Tab-separated table of N, CA and C in Angstrom:
chain	number	residue	atom	x	y	z
A	1	MET	N	-1.732	2.099	5.994
A	1	MET	CA	-1.491	2.610	7.311
A	1	MET	C	-2.329	3.869	7.546
A	2	TRP	N	-2.335	4.791	6.577
A	2	TRP	CA	-3.114	6.011	6.743
A	2	TRP	C	-4.601	5.703	6.783
A	3	ALA	N	-5.030	4.703	6.005
A	3	ALA	CA	-6.448	4.334	6.021
A	3	ALA	C	-6.844	3.812	7.397
A	4	ALA	N	-6.004	2.970	7.987
A	4	ALA	CA	-6.296	2.451	9.327
A	4	ALA	C	-6.328	3.593	10.341
A	5	PHE	N	-5.375	4.508	10.239
A	5	PHE	CA	-5.354	5.665	11.135
A	5	PHE	C	-6.631	6.486	10.968
A	6	ALA	N	-7.054	6.692	9.721
A	6	ALA	CA	-8.259	7.481	9.462
A	6	ALA	C	-9.491	6.816	10.059
A	7	ILE	N	-9.638	5.534	9.815
A	7	ILE	CA	-10.819	4.818	10.306
A	7	ILE	C	-10.846	4.784	11.829
A	8	LEU	N	-9.715	4.452	12.435
A	8	LEU	CA	-9.686	4.340	13.896
A	8	LEU	C	-9.829	5.693	14.581
A	9	SER	N	-9.200	6.735	14.030
A	9	SER	CA	-9.329	8.047	14.670
A	9	SER	C	-10.755	8.565	14.549
A	10	ARG	N	-11.412	8.243	13.449
A	10	ARG	CA	-12.817	8.643	13.293
A	10	ARG	C	-13.704	7.835	14.245
A	11	ARG	N	-13.492	6.522	14.289
A	11	ARG	CA	-14.315	5.645	15.134
A	11	ARG	C	-14.147	5.999	16.609
A	12	TRP	N	-12.910	6.267	17.021
A	12	TRP	CA	-12.646	6.559	18.424
A	12	TRP	C	-12.775	8.046	18.750
A	13	ALA	N	-13.132	8.868	17.755
A	13	ALA	CA	-13.296	10.319	17.923
A	13	ALA	C	-12.050	10.962	18.534
A	14	VAL	N	-10.895	10.640	17.960
A	14	VAL	CA	-9.632	11.206	18.441
A	14	VAL	C	-9.427	12.568	17.778
A	15	PRO	N	-9.347	13.652	18.547
A	15	PRO	CA	-9.072	14.965	17.961
A	15	PRO	C	-7.683	14.976	17.304
A	16	PRO	N	-7.494	15.799	16.260
A	16	PRO	CA	-6.213	15.798	15.538
A	16	PRO	C	-4.997	16.028	16.428
A	17	LEU	N	-5.072	16.954	17.367
A	17	LEU	CA	-3.915	17.229	18.222
A	17	LEU	C	-3.601	16.036	19.126
A	18	ALA	N	-4.624	15.387	19.635
A	18	ALA	CA	-4.401	14.182	20.437
A	18	ALA	C	-3.817	13.071	19.574
A	19	GLY	N	-4.264	12.990	18.324
A	19	GLY	CA	-3.710	12.002	17.396
A	19	GLY	C	-2.227	12.209	17.173
A	20	VAL	N	-1.821	13.468	17.039
A	20	VAL	CA	-0.398	13.784	16.879
A	20	VAL	C	0.383	13.318	18.103
A	21	ALA	N	-0.143	13.608	19.276
A	21	ALA	CA	0.552	13.215	20.510
A	21	ALA	C	0.669	11.698	20.612
A	22	ILE	N	-0.404	11.002	20.308
A	22	ILE	CA	-0.388	9.537	20.390
A	22	ILE	C	0.616	8.953	19.405
A	23	ILE	N	0.560	9.405	18.157
A	23	ILE	CA	1.476	8.901	17.125
A	23	ILE	C	2.924	9.209	17.500
A	24	SER	N	3.182	10.404	18.000
A	24	SER	CA	4.551	10.790	18.352
A	24	SER	C	5.106	9.926	19.473
A	25	VAL	N	4.319	9.733	20.519
A	25	VAL	CA	4.787	8.934	21.656
A	25	VAL	C	4.987	7.478	21.248
A	26	LEU	N	4.021	6.908	20.531
A	26	LEU	CA	4.152	5.515	20.106
A	26	LEU	C	5.331	5.321	19.156
A	27	SER	N	5.514	6.259	18.227
A	27	SER	CA	6.642	6.157	17.295
A	27	SER	C	7.970	6.216	18.033
A	28	ALA	N	8.092	7.151	18.964
A	28	ALA	CA	9.337	7.256	19.733
A	28	ALA	C	9.568	6.006	20.570
A	29	ALA	N	8.505	5.475	21.153
A	29	ALA	CA	8.639	4.280	21.990
A	29	ALA	C	9.084	3.063	21.185
A	30	VAL	N	8.676	3.005	19.919
A	30	VAL	CA	9.049	1.861	19.078
A	30	VAL	C	10.399	2.074	18.402
A	31	TYR	N	10.578	3.246	17.777
A	31	TYR	CA	11.753	3.437	16.931
A	31	TYR	C	13.019	3.847	17.672
A	32	ALA	N	12.906	4.572	18.760
A	32	ALA	CA	14.118	4.981	19.481
A	32	ALA	C	14.910	3.778	19.989
A	33	PRO	N	14.284	2.818	20.654
A	33	PRO	CA	15.063	1.646	21.083
A	33	PRO	C	15.627	0.839	19.908
A	34	LEU	N	14.856	0.720	18.827
A	34	LEU	CA	15.358	-0.001	17.653
A	34	LEU	C	16.586	0.691	17.068
A	35	HIS	N	16.517	2.013	16.970
A	35	HIS	CA	17.655	2.765	16.429
A	35	HIS	C	18.870	2.626	17.340
A	36	LEU	N	18.659	2.783	18.624
A	36	LEU	CA	19.778	2.672	19.561
A	36	LEU	C	20.376	1.269	19.557
A	37	ALA	N	19.533	0.250	19.404
A	37	ALA	CA	20.026	-1.134	19.391
A	37	ALA	C	20.811	-1.451	18.127
A	38	THR	N	20.435	-0.847	17.013
A	38	THR	CA	21.102	-1.174	15.747
A	38	THR	C	22.218	-0.208	15.383
A	39	ALA	N	22.039	1.071	15.671
A	39	ALA	CA	23.029	2.060	15.242
A	39	ALA	C	23.738	2.738	16.403
A	40	GLY	N	23.187	2.669	17.581
A	40	GLY	CA	23.787	3.353	18.719
A	40	GLY	C	23.645	4.854	18.587
A	41	VAL	N	24.318	5.574	19.452
A	41	VAL	CA	24.255	7.033	19.409
A	41	VAL	C	25.364	7.622	18.547
A	42	GLY	N	26.294	6.786	18.101
A	42	GLY	CA	27.417	7.281	17.304
A	42	GLY	C	26.993	7.983	16.035
A	43	GLY	N	25.975	7.449	15.369
A	43	GLY	CA	25.492	8.075	14.136
A	43	GLY	C	24.932	9.460	14.378
A	44	LEU	N	24.222	9.616	15.479
A	44	LEU	CA	23.677	10.933	15.808
A	44	LEU	C	24.778	11.911	16.196
A	45	LEU	N	25.722	11.445	17.002
A	45	LEU	CA	26.799	12.322	17.457
A	45	LEU	C	27.732	12.728	16.323
A	46	ALA	N	27.773	11.937	15.256
A	46	ALA	CA	28.636	12.253	14.119
A	46	ALA	C	28.062	13.363	13.246
A	47	GLN	N	26.792	13.689	13.432
A	47	GLN	CA	26.146	14.708	12.607
A	47	GLN	C	26.393	16.102	13.174
A	48	SER	N	26.410	17.072	12.281
A	48	SER	CA	26.572	18.455	12.727
A	48	SER	C	25.279	18.930	13.388
A	49	PRO	N	25.383	19.929	14.260
A	49	PRO	CA	24.164	20.474	14.870
A	49	PRO	C	23.174	20.995	13.826
A	50	ALA	N	23.685	21.566	12.733
A	50	ALA	CA	22.796	22.073	11.684
A	50	ALA	C	22.004	20.937	11.041
A	51	THR	N	22.670	19.810	10.798
A	51	THR	CA	21.985	18.652	10.213
A	51	THR	C	20.934	18.107	11.167
A	52	LEU	N	21.278	18.004	12.441
A	52	LEU	CA	20.315	17.517	13.430
A	52	LEU	C	19.109	18.449	13.540
A	53	LEU	N	19.358	19.759	13.516
A	53	LEU	CA	18.268	20.729	13.578
A	53	LEU	C	17.378	20.615	12.344
A	54	GLN	N	18.013	20.501	11.178
A	54	GLN	CA	17.248	20.363	9.939
A	54	GLN	C	16.367	19.115	9.990
A	55	GLN	N	16.916	18.008	10.427
A	55	GLN	CA	16.140	16.771	10.523
A	55	GLN	C	15.019	16.891	11.550
A	56	ALA	N	15.295	17.551	12.663
A	56	ALA	CA	14.262	17.736	13.685
A	56	ALA	C	13.097	18.558	13.137
A	57	VAL	N	13.419	19.608	12.381
A	57	VAL	CA	12.366	20.457	11.820
A	57	VAL	C	11.590	19.716	10.736
A	58	VAL	N	12.305	19.149	9.767
A	58	VAL	CA	11.635	18.514	8.630
A	58	VAL	C	10.920	17.231	9.046
A	59	GLN	N	11.648	16.323	9.696
A	59	GLN	CA	11.051	15.039	10.069
A	59	GLN	C	10.147	15.158	11.298
A	60	GLY	N	10.570	15.935	12.273
A	60	GLY	CA	9.798	16.034	13.505
A	60	GLY	C	8.588	16.931	13.391
A	61	LEU	N	8.812	18.170	12.979
A	61	LEU	CA	7.708	19.125	12.950
A	61	LEU	C	6.843	19.006	11.702
A	62	LEU	N	7.470	19.036	10.524
A	62	LEU	CA	6.672	19.025	9.297
A	62	LEU	C	6.028	17.663	9.046
A	63	SER	N	6.838	16.615	8.977
A	63	SER	CA	6.292	15.280	8.707
A	63	SER	C	5.600	14.690	9.925
A	64	GLY	N	6.194	14.871	11.080
A	64	GLY	CA	5.670	14.220	12.272
A	64	GLY	C	4.481	14.909	12.889
A	65	VAL	N	4.476	16.224	12.931
A	65	VAL	CA	3.401	16.945	13.610
A	65	VAL	C	2.408	17.528	12.611
A	66	LEU	N	2.893	18.350	11.695
A	66	LEU	CA	1.992	19.053	10.781
A	66	LEU	C	1.218	18.092	9.883
A	67	ALA	N	1.894	17.112	9.305
A	67	ALA	CA	1.213	16.180	8.395
A	67	ALA	C	0.177	15.338	9.125
A	68	VAL	N	0.509	14.847	10.304
A	68	VAL	CA	-0.440	14.019	11.058
A	68	VAL	C	-1.624	14.865	11.523
A	69	PHE	N	-1.356	16.097	11.968
A	69	PHE	CA	-2.447	16.980	12.378
A	69	PHE	C	-3.364	17.291	11.199
A	70	ALA	N	-2.777	17.641	10.048
A	70	ALA	CA	-3.583	17.970	8.868
A	70	ALA	C	-4.421	16.776	8.426
A	71	PHE	N	-3.832	15.592	8.474
A	71	PHE	CA	-4.586	14.404	8.085
A	71	PHE	C	-5.711	14.131	9.079
A	72	GLY	N	-5.444	14.288	10.362
A	72	GLY	CA	-6.490	14.108	11.370
A	72	GLY	C	-7.621	15.103	11.192
A	73	ARG	N	-7.270	16.314	10.839
A	73	ARG	CA	-8.294	17.344	10.580
A	73	ARG	C	-9.099	16.989	9.338
A	74	ALA	N	-8.431	16.462	8.317
A	74	ALA	CA	-9.141	16.030	7.111
A	74	ALA	C	-10.129	14.917	7.435
A	75	VAL	N	-9.750	14.012	8.327
A	75	VAL	CA	-10.667	12.941	8.743
A	75	VAL	C	-11.898	13.547	9.412
A	76	GLU	N	-11.682	14.546	10.260
A	76	GLU	CA	-12.811	15.213	10.925
A	76	GLU	C	-13.742	15.871	9.921
A	77	LEU	N	-13.161	16.569	8.946
A	77	LEU	CA	-13.957	17.358	8.012
A	77	LEU	C	-14.544	16.543	6.868
A	78	LEU	N	-13.773	15.588	6.333
A	78	LEU	CA	-14.182	14.854	5.133
A	78	LEU	C	-14.709	13.462	5.413
A	79	GLY	N	-14.361	12.915	6.553
A	79	GLY	CA	-14.681	11.524	6.839
A	79	GLY	C	-13.481	10.648	6.529
A	80	ALA	N	-13.483	9.460	7.113
A	80	ALA	CA	-12.328	8.567	7.000
A	80	ALA	C	-12.080	8.110	5.570
A	81	ALA	N	-13.128	7.738	4.853
A	81	ALA	CA	-12.945	7.196	3.500
A	81	ALA	C	-12.361	8.236	2.551
A	82	ARG	N	-12.888	9.434	2.596
A	82	ARG	CA	-12.379	10.468	1.681
A	82	ARG	C	-10.990	10.949	2.089
A	83	ALA	N	-10.753	11.061	3.368
A	83	ALA	CA	-9.425	11.490	3.821
A	83	ALA	C	-8.368	10.451	3.481
A	84	ALA	N	-8.723	9.175	3.537
A	84	ALA	CA	-7.756	8.109	3.247
A	84	ALA	C	-7.276	8.145	1.806
A	85	ALA	N	-8.023	8.785	0.920
A	85	ALA	CA	-7.610	8.886	-0.481
A	85	ALA	C	-6.593	10.008	-0.702
A	86	LEU	N	-6.493	10.945	0.210
A	86	LEU	CA	-5.627	12.110	0.012
A	86	LEU	C	-4.132	11.802	-0.103
A	87	PRO	N	-3.585	10.810	0.605
A	87	PRO	CA	-2.153	10.529	0.424
A	87	PRO	C	-1.764	10.166	-1.010
A	88	ALA	N	-2.744	9.828	-1.839
A	88	ALA	CA	-2.443	9.564	-3.249
A	88	ALA	C	-1.920	10.815	-3.948
A	89	LEU	N	-2.154	11.976	-3.361
A	89	LEU	CA	-1.662	13.229	-3.949
A	89	LEU	C	-0.175	13.465	-3.720
A	90	VAL	N	0.443	12.711	-2.837
A	90	VAL	CA	1.858	12.936	-2.520
A	90	VAL	C	2.742	12.866	-3.767
A	91	PRO	N	2.640	11.833	-4.617
A	91	PRO	CA	3.489	11.817	-5.813
A	91	PRO	C	3.184	12.969	-6.770
A	92	VAL	N	1.924	13.367	-6.836
A	92	VAL	CA	1.547	14.472	-7.715
A	92	VAL	C	2.204	15.761	-7.240
A	93	VAL	N	2.062	16.050	-5.957
A	93	VAL	CA	2.636	17.278	-5.396
A	93	VAL	C	4.158	17.250	-5.487
A	94	ALA	N	4.765	16.111	-5.186
A	94	ALA	CA	6.229	16.005	-5.246
A	94	ALA	C	6.740	16.206	-6.668
A	95	THR	N	6.054	15.628	-7.636
A	95	THR	CA	6.477	15.787	-9.031
A	95	THR	C	6.335	17.230	-9.474
A	96	LEU	N	5.216	17.846	-9.140
A	96	LEU	CA	5.013	19.244	-9.529
A	96	LEU	C	5.968	20.178	-8.789
A	97	ALA	N	6.267	19.884	-7.531
A	97	ALA	CA	7.223	20.704	-6.778
A	97	ALA	C	8.628	20.550	-7.336
A	98	GLY	N	8.926	19.403	-7.923
A	98	GLY	CA	10.246	19.169	-8.502
A	98	GLY	C	10.545	20.048	-9.697
A	99	ILE	N	9.509	20.577	-10.331
A	99	ILE	CA	9.731	21.436	-11.502
A	99	ILE	C	10.429	22.732	-11.090
A	100	PRO	N	9.852	23.539	-10.181
A	100	PRO	CA	10.553	24.776	-9.824
A	100	PRO	C	11.719	24.574	-8.858
A	101	ILE	N	11.617	23.572	-7.978
A	101	ILE	CA	12.648	23.404	-6.952
A	101	ILE	C	13.908	22.769	-7.511
A	102	ALA	N	13.757	21.695	-8.275
A	102	ALA	CA	14.925	20.957	-8.781
A	102	ALA	C	15.121	21.108	-10.283
A	103	GLY	N	14.212	21.797	-10.944
A	103	GLY	CA	14.322	21.955	-12.388
A	103	GLY	C	14.085	20.659	-13.152
A	104	GLU	N	13.388	19.706	-12.535
A	104	GLU	CA	13.115	18.415	-13.172
A	104	GLU	C	11.760	18.459	-13.861
A	105	LEU	N	11.775	18.178	-15.145
A	105	LEU	CA	10.530	18.115	-15.891
A	105	LEU	C	10.059	16.666	-15.956
A	106	PRO	N	8.775	16.417	-15.689
A	106	PRO	CA	8.280	15.041	-15.740
A	106	PRO	C	8.249	14.518	-17.175
A	107	THR	N	8.456	13.208	-17.306
A	107	THR	CA	8.374	12.567	-18.621
A	107	THR	C	6.904	12.390	-18.990
A	108	LEU	N	6.664	11.970	-20.227
A	108	LEU	CA	5.287	11.733	-20.653
A	108	LEU	C	4.622	10.631	-19.827
A	109	PHE	N	5.378	9.583	-19.494
A	109	PHE	CA	4.822	8.516	-18.660
A	109	PHE	C	4.478	9.030	-17.264
A	110	GLN	N	5.312	9.894	-16.723
A	110	GLN	CA	5.028	10.458	-15.405
A	110	GLN	C	3.797	11.359	-15.454
A	111	ILE	N	3.685	12.139	-16.517
A	111	ILE	CA	2.503	12.998	-16.681
A	111	ILE	C	1.245	12.143	-16.793
A	112	ALA	N	1.333	11.046	-17.543
A	112	ALA	CA	0.187	10.137	-17.655
A	112	ALA	C	-0.164	9.550	-16.289
A	113	GLY	N	0.847	9.159	-15.528
A	113	GLY	CA	0.604	8.629	-14.188
A	113	GLY	C	-0.045	9.655	-13.278
A	114	LEU	N	0.429	10.892	-13.361
A	114	LEU	CA	-0.164	11.959	-12.555
A	114	LEU	C	-1.623	12.173	-12.933
A	115	ALA	N	-1.911	12.098	-14.231
A	115	ALA	CA	-3.292	12.268	-14.689
A	115	ALA	C	-4.185	11.147	-14.162
A	116	VAL	N	-3.685	9.915	-14.186
A	116	VAL	CA	-4.473	8.779	-13.689
A	116	VAL	C	-4.730	8.925	-12.187
A	117	VAL	N	-3.696	9.267	-11.436
A	117	VAL	CA	-3.855	9.431	-9.983
A	117	VAL	C	-4.832	10.559	-9.678
A	118	THR	N	-4.683	11.678	-10.368
A	118	THR	CA	-5.564	12.819	-10.140
A	118	THR	C	-7.002	12.480	-10.504
A	119	ALA	N	-7.195	11.805	-11.629
A	119	ALA	CA	-8.551	11.407	-12.030
A	119	ALA	C	-9.163	10.460	-10.997
A	120	GLY	N	-8.387	9.503	-10.532
A	120	GLY	CA	-8.890	8.580	-9.516
A	120	GLY	C	-9.267	9.295	-8.239
A	121	LEU	N	-8.450	10.248	-7.846
A	121	LEU	CA	-8.748	11.010	-6.636
A	121	LEU	C	-10.017	11.839	-6.815
A	122	LEU	N	-10.159	12.451	-7.987
A	122	LEU	CA	-11.370	13.234	-8.251
A	122	LEU	C	-12.616	12.358	-8.204
A	123	VAL	N	-12.522	11.147	-8.728
A	123	VAL	CA	-13.664	10.230	-8.683
A	123	VAL	C	-14.030	9.912	-7.239
A	124	THR	N	-13.031	9.627	-6.420
A	124	THR	CA	-13.331	9.265	-5.029
A	124	THR	C	-13.856	10.448	-4.225
A	125	GLN	N	-13.465	11.650	-4.589
A	125	GLN	CA	-13.860	12.816	-3.803
A	125	GLN	C	-15.167	13.442	-4.269
A	126	THR	N	-15.564	13.190	-5.508
A	126	THR	CA	-16.756	13.863	-6.030
A	126	THR	C	-17.965	12.950	-6.147
A	127	ARG	N	-17.781	11.648	-6.024
A	127	ARG	CA	-18.942	10.750	-6.120
A	127	ARG	C	-19.797	10.915	-4.872
A	128	PRO	N	-21.103	10.722	-5.016
A	128	PRO	CA	-21.974	10.846	-3.844
A	128	PRO	C	-21.677	9.756	-2.818
A	129	ASP	N	-21.870	10.086	-1.577
A	129	ASP	CA	-21.673	9.124	-0.494
A	129	ASP	C	-22.885	8.200	-0.457
A	130	PRO	N	-22.699	6.885	-0.702
A	130	PRO	CA	-23.849	5.979	-0.749
A	130	PRO	C	-24.571	5.844	0.591
A	131	ARG	N	-23.921	6.201	1.685
A	131	ARG	CA	-24.553	6.090	2.999
A	131	ARG	C	-25.549	7.210	3.259
A	132	GLN	N	-25.498	8.288	2.458
A	132	GLN	CA	-26.373	9.426	2.710
A	132	GLN	C	-27.726	9.299	2.023
A	133	GLY	N	-27.909	8.313	1.181
A	133	GLY	CA	-29.197	8.119	0.514
A	133	GLY	C	-29.454	9.173	-0.539
A	134	ASP	N	-30.713	9.265	-0.966
A	134	ASP	CA	-31.051	10.211	-2.049
A	134	ASP	C	-31.492	11.515	-1.542
């Protein structure tokens, strides 16, 4: 999904802020009716205002706006192919953030997985672009 977004936003020259607006409107147009049809408004009304505010900030602003804007900016600066590789860092960052935040230490298998993902990302980001020639 992120790769398609990267390629299309680059091809159509969509600025990052416009990309955020487009994604937000389309997501709301698709998911709001689905949520209302399956769960109704009862689930939302049952939540405390603090929970709703927290979800609005985390899901709406951080995940919905900031992440999409940052990814769109990465497409502008790095190109679609290189930017599309960046979401592979999500498990790495989440695992490393889990150490100080949750006190969770990764297992040896998880460390090996992080090393493989990081190495793969480094290969994709540091290899020469074949389209640029010699």
